[in-house]
Tab-separated table of C-alpha atoms in Angstrom:
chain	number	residue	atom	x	y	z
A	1	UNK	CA	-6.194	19.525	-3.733
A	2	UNK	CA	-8.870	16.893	-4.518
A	3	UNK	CA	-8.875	14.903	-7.375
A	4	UNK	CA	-11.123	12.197	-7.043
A	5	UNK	CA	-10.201	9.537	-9.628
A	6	UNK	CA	-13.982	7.940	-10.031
A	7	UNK	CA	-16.735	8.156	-7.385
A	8	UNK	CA	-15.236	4.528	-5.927
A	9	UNK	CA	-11.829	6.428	-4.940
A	10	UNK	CA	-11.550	9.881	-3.548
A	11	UNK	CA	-7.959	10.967	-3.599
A	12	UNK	CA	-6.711	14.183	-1.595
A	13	UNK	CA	-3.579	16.314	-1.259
A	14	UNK	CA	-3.253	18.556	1.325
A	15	UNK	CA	0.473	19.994	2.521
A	16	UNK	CA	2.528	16.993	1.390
A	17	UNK	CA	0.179	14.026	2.759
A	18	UNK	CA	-1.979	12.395	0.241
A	19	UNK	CA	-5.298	10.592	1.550
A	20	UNK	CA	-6.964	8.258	-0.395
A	21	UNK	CA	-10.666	6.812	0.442
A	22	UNK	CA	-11.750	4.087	-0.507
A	23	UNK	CA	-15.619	4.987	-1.129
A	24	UNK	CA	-18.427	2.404	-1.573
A	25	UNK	CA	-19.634	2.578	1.671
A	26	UNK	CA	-22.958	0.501	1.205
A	27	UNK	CA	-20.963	-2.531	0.386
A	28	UNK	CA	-18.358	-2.333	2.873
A	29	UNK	CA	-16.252	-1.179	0.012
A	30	UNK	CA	-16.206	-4.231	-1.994
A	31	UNK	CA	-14.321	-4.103	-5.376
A	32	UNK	CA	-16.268	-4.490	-8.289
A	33	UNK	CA	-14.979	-3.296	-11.808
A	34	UNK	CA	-15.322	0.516	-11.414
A	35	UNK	CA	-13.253	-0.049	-7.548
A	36	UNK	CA	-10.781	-1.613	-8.687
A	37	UNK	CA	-10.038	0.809	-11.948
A	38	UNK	CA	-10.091	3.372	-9.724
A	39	UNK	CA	-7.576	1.905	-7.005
A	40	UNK	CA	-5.216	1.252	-9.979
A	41	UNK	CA	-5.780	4.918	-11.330
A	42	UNK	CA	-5.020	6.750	-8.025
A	43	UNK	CA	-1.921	4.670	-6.923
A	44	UNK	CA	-0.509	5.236	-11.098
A	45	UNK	CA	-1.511	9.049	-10.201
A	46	UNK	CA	0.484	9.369	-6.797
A	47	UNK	CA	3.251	7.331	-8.268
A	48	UNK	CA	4.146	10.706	-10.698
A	49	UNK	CA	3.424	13.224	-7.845
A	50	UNK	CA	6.838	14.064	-6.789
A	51	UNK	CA	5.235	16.813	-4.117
A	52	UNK	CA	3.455	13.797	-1.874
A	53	UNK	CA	5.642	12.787	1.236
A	54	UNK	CA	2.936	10.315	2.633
A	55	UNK	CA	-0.477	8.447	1.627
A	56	UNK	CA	-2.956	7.393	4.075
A	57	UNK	CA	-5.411	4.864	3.213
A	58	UNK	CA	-8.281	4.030	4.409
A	59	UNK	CA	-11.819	3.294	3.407
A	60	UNK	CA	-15.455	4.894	4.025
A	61	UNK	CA	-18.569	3.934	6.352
A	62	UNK	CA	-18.008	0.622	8.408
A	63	UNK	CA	-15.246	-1.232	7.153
A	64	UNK	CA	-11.978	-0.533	5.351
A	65	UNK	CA	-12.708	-3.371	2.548
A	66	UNK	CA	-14.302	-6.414	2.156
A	67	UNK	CA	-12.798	-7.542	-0.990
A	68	UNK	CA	-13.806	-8.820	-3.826
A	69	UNK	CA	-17.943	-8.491	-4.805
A	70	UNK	CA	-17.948	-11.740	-6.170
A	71	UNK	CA	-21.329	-11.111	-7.349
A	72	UNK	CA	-20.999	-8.087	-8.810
A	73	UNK	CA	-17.883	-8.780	-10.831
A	74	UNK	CA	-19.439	-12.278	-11.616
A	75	UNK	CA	-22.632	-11.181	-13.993
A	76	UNK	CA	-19.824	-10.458	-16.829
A	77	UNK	CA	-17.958	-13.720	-17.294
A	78	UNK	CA	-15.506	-11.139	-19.164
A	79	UNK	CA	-14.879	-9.476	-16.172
A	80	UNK	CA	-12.436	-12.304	-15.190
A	81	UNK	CA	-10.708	-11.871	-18.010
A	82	UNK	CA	-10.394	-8.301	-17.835
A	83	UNK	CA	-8.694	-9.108	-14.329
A	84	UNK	CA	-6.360	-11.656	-14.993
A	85	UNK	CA	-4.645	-10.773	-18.370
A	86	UNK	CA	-1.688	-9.360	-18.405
A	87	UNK	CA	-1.260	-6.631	-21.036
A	88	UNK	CA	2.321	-6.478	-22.705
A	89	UNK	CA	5.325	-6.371	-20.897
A	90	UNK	CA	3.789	-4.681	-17.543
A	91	UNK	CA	4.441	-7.161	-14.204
A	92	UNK	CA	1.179	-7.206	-12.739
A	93	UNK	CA	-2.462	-7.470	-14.249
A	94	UNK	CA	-5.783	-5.793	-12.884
A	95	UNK	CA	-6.809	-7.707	-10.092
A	96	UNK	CA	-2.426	-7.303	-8.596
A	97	UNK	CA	-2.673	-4.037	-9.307
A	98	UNK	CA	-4.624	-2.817	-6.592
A	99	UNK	CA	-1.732	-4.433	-3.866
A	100	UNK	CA	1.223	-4.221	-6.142
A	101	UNK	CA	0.963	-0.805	-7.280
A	102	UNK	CA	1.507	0.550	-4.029
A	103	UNK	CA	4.673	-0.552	-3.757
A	104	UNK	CA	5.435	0.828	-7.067
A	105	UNK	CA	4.406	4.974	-4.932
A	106	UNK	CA	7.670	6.433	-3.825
A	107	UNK	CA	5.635	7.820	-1.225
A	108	UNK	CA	5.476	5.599	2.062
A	109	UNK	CA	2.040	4.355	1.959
A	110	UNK	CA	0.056	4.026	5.155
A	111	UNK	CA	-3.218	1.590	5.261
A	112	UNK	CA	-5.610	2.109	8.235
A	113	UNK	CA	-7.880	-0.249	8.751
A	114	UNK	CA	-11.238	-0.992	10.538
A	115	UNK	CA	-14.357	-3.126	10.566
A	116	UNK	CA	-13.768	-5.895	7.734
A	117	UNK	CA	-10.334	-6.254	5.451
A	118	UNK	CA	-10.791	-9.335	3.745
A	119	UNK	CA	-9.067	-10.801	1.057
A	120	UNK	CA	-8.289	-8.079	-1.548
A	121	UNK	CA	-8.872	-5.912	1.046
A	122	UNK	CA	-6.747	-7.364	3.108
A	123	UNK	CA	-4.317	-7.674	0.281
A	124	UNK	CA	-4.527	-3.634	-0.566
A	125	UNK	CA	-3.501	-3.069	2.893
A	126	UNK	CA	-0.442	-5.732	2.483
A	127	UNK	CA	0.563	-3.621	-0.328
A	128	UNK	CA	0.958	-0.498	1.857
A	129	UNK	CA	4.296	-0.005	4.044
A	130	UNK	CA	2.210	0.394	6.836
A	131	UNK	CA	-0.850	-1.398	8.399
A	132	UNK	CA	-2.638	0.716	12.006
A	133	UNK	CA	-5.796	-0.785	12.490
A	134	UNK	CA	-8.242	-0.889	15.388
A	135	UNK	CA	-8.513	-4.365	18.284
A	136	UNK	CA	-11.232	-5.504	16.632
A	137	UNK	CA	-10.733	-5.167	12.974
A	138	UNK	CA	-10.983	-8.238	11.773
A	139	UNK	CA	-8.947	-9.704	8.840
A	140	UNK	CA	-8.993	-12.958	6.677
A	141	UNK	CA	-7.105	-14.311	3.604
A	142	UNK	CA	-10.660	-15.426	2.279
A	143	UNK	CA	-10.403	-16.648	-1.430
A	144	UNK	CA	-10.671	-20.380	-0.032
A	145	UNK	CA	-14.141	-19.497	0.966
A	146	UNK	CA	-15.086	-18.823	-2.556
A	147	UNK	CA	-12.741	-22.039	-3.820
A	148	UNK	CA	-10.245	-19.559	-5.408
A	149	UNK	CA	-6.855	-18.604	-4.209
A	150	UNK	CA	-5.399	-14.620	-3.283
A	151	UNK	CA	-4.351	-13.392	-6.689
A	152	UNK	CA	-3.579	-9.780	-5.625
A	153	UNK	CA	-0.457	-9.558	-4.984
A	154	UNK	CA	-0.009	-11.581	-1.722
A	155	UNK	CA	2.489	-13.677	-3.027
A	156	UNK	CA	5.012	-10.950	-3.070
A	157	UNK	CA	3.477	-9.135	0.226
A	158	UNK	CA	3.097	-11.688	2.516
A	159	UNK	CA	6.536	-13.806	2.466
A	160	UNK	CA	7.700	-10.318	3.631
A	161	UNK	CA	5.403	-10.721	7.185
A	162	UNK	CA	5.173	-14.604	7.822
A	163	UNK	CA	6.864	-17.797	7.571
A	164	UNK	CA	5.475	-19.815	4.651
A	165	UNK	CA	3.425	-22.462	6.909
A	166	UNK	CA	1.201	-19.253	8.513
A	167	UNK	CA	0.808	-18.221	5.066
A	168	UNK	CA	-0.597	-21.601	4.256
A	169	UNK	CA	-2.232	-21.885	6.932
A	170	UNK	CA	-3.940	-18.572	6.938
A	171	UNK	CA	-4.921	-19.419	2.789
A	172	UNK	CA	-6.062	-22.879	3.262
A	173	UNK	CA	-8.464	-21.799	6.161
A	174	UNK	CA	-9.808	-18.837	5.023
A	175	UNK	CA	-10.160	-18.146	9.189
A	176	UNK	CA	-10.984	-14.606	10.519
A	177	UNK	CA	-8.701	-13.181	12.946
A	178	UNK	CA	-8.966	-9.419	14.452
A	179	UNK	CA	-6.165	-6.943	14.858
A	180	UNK	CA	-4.233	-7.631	18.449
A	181	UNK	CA	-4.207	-10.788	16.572
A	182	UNK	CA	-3.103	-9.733	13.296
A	183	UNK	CA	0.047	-7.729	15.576
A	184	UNK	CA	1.114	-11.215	17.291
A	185	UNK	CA	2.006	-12.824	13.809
A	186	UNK	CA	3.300	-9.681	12.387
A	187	UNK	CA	1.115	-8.769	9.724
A	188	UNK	CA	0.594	-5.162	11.012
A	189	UNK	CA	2.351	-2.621	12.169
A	190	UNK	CA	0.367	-0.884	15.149
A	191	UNK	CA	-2.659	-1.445	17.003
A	192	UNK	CA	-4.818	1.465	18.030
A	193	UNK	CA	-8.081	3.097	18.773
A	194	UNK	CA	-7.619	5.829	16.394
A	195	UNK	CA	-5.968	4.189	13.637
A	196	UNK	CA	-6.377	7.006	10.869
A	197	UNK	CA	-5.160	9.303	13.808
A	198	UNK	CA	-2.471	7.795	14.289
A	199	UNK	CA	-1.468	7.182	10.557
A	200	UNK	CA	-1.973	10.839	10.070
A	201	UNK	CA	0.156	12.149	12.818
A	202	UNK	CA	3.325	9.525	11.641
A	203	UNK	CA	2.625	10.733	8.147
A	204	UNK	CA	3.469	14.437	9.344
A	205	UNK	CA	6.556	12.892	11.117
A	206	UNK	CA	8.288	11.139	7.790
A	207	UNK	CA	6.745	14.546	6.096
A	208	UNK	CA	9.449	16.400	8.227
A	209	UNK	CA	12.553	14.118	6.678
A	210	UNK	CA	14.511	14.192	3.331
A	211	UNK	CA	11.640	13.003	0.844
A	212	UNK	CA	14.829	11.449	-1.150
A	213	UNK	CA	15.933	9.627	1.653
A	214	UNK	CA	12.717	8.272	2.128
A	215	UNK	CA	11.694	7.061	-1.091
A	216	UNK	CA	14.686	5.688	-1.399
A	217	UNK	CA	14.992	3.485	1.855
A	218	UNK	CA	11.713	2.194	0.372
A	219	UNK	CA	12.838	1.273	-2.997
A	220	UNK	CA	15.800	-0.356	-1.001
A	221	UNK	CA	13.995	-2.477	0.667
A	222	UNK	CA	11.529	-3.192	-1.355
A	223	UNK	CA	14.071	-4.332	-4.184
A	224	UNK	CA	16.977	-6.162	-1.591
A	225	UNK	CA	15.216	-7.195	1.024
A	226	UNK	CA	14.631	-10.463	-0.051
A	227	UNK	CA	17.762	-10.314	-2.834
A	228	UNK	CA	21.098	-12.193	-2.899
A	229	UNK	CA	24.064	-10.406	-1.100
A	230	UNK	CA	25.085	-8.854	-4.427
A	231	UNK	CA	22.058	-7.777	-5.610
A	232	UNK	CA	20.994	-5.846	-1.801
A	233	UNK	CA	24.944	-4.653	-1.960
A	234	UNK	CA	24.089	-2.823	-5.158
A	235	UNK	CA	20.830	-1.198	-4.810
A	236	UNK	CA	22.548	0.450	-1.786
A	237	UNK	CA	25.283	2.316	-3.888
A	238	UNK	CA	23.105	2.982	-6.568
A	239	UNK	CA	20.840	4.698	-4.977
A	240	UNK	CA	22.829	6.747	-2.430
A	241	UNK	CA	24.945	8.029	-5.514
A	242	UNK	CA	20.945	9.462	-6.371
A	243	UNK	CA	20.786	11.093	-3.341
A	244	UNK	CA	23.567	12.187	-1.501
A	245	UNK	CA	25.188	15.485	-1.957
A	246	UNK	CA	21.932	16.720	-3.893
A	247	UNK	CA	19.287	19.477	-2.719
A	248	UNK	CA	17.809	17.295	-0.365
A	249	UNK	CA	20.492	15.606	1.132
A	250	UNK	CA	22.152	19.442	1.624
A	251	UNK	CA	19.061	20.506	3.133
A	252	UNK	CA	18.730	17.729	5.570
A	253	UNK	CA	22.278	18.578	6.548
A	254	UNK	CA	21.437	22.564	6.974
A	255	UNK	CA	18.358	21.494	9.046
A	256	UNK	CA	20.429	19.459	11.337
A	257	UNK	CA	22.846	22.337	11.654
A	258	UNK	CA	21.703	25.470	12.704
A	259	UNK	CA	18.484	25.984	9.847
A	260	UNK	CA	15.685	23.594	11.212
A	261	UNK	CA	13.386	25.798	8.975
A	262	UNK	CA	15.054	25.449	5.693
A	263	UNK	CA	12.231	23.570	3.510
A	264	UNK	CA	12.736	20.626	1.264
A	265	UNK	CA	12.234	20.733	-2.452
A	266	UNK	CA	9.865	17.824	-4.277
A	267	UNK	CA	11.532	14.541	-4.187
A	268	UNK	CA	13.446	13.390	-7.003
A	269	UNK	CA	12.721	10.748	-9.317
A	270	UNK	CA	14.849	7.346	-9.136
């Protein structure tokens, strides 16, 4: 199933694992208006598709992203505007949108990365659950370059990674660093050759589990892991009372006992 939110994005759906592309290839996938509309679009459309078990994500031609086209967003003063406002009641604005949402997919997200992933690159792939991404990749937190400071997102992504002086280190510097070194301070998961390989062949493996139990370890942790006791104490009850004893939660017990076959229905909502 294709449905390809806007030439910027191509989105695909093919037996349970989304992929999502990342398409201006000529500019190393920089986000200008139409990019990052279309990010937005595709993560709000896999966020109500209760068939996808896994997303990969990953971007065309040379490099995975190289953030923000400063110039091209920058011939419509508006364009800032359009970015930064924050329209009623919703928690993020335009410009967060293209990290945050992705934590917002019940799906486990998986960013592969390669080439360039700087700044809101860099901060769409902190966004996923997952970061593979080749040695030489290389990665920088680069708003400091342009005298701004990361407004996508990172403030809620990163703490998750780094201690607070690497993040301010990492901000104030603007410095590149490549993927082996990106591993050493934690800010991806796996280093490899292959890495949209490899990101396909673990999406097939959390494919094969309960897509309830799933999407709900990663609501868990993305709502306690940095909560009070009380708060992490509650989200656990609440949502195994969502999941266990229902369709899915049988299922994974029948498949564990005797019916490895038996298939597992489209998760639930939470």
């Amino acid at each position: 199933m294709a449905n390809n939110q806007s030439d910027r994005v191509l989105l695909d759906i093919e037996g349970g694992i989304a992929t999502v592309t990342l398409n201006r290839p000529d500019k190393y996938n920089g986000l200008d208006m139409p990019m990052f509309e279309a990010v937005a679009a595709t993560a709000r459309t896999l966020r109500k598709e209760r068939q996808v078990r896994a997303i990969v994500l990953k971007g065309n031609g040379e490099a995975f992203c190289s953030g923000l086209d400063v110039k091209g967003v920058s011939k419509k003063p508006v364009n800032f505007l359009k970015l930064l406002v924050k329209p009623g009641r919703r928690v993020s604005n335009l410009a967060q949108d293209v990290g945050y949402l992705w934590r917002e997919v019940p799906a486990p997200v998986i960013a592969a990365t390669h080439g360039y992933c700087f700044g809101g690159g860099f901060q769409i792939a902190l966004g996923a659950d997952f970061r593979y991404t080749t040695p030489d990749c290389e990665f920088s937190i680069m708003e400091a370059k342009w005298g701004l400071i990361p407004d996508m997102s990172l403030t809620v992504t990163l703490p998750e990674l780094i201690p607070i002086d690497l993040a301010k280190e990492l901000t104030m510097t603007a410095r590149r660093f490549n993927g082996n070194e990106a591993k050493e301070m934690g800010l991806v998961t796996r280093v490899c050759d292959d890495p949209v390989a490899e990101a396909y062949a673990f999406a097939d493996t959390l494919a094969q589990q309960s897509p309830d139990a799933v999407a709900a370890a990663k609501l868990l942790f993305n709502r306690a892991w940095q909560a009070d006791d009380k708060t992490s104490l509650d989200w656990e009850t609440r949502l195994q009372k969502k999941i266990i004893a229902r369709a899915n939660q049988r299922t994974a017990i029948a498949r564990n006992s005797g019916q490895p076959d038996k298939e597992y229905g489209d998760r639930r909502n939470f």
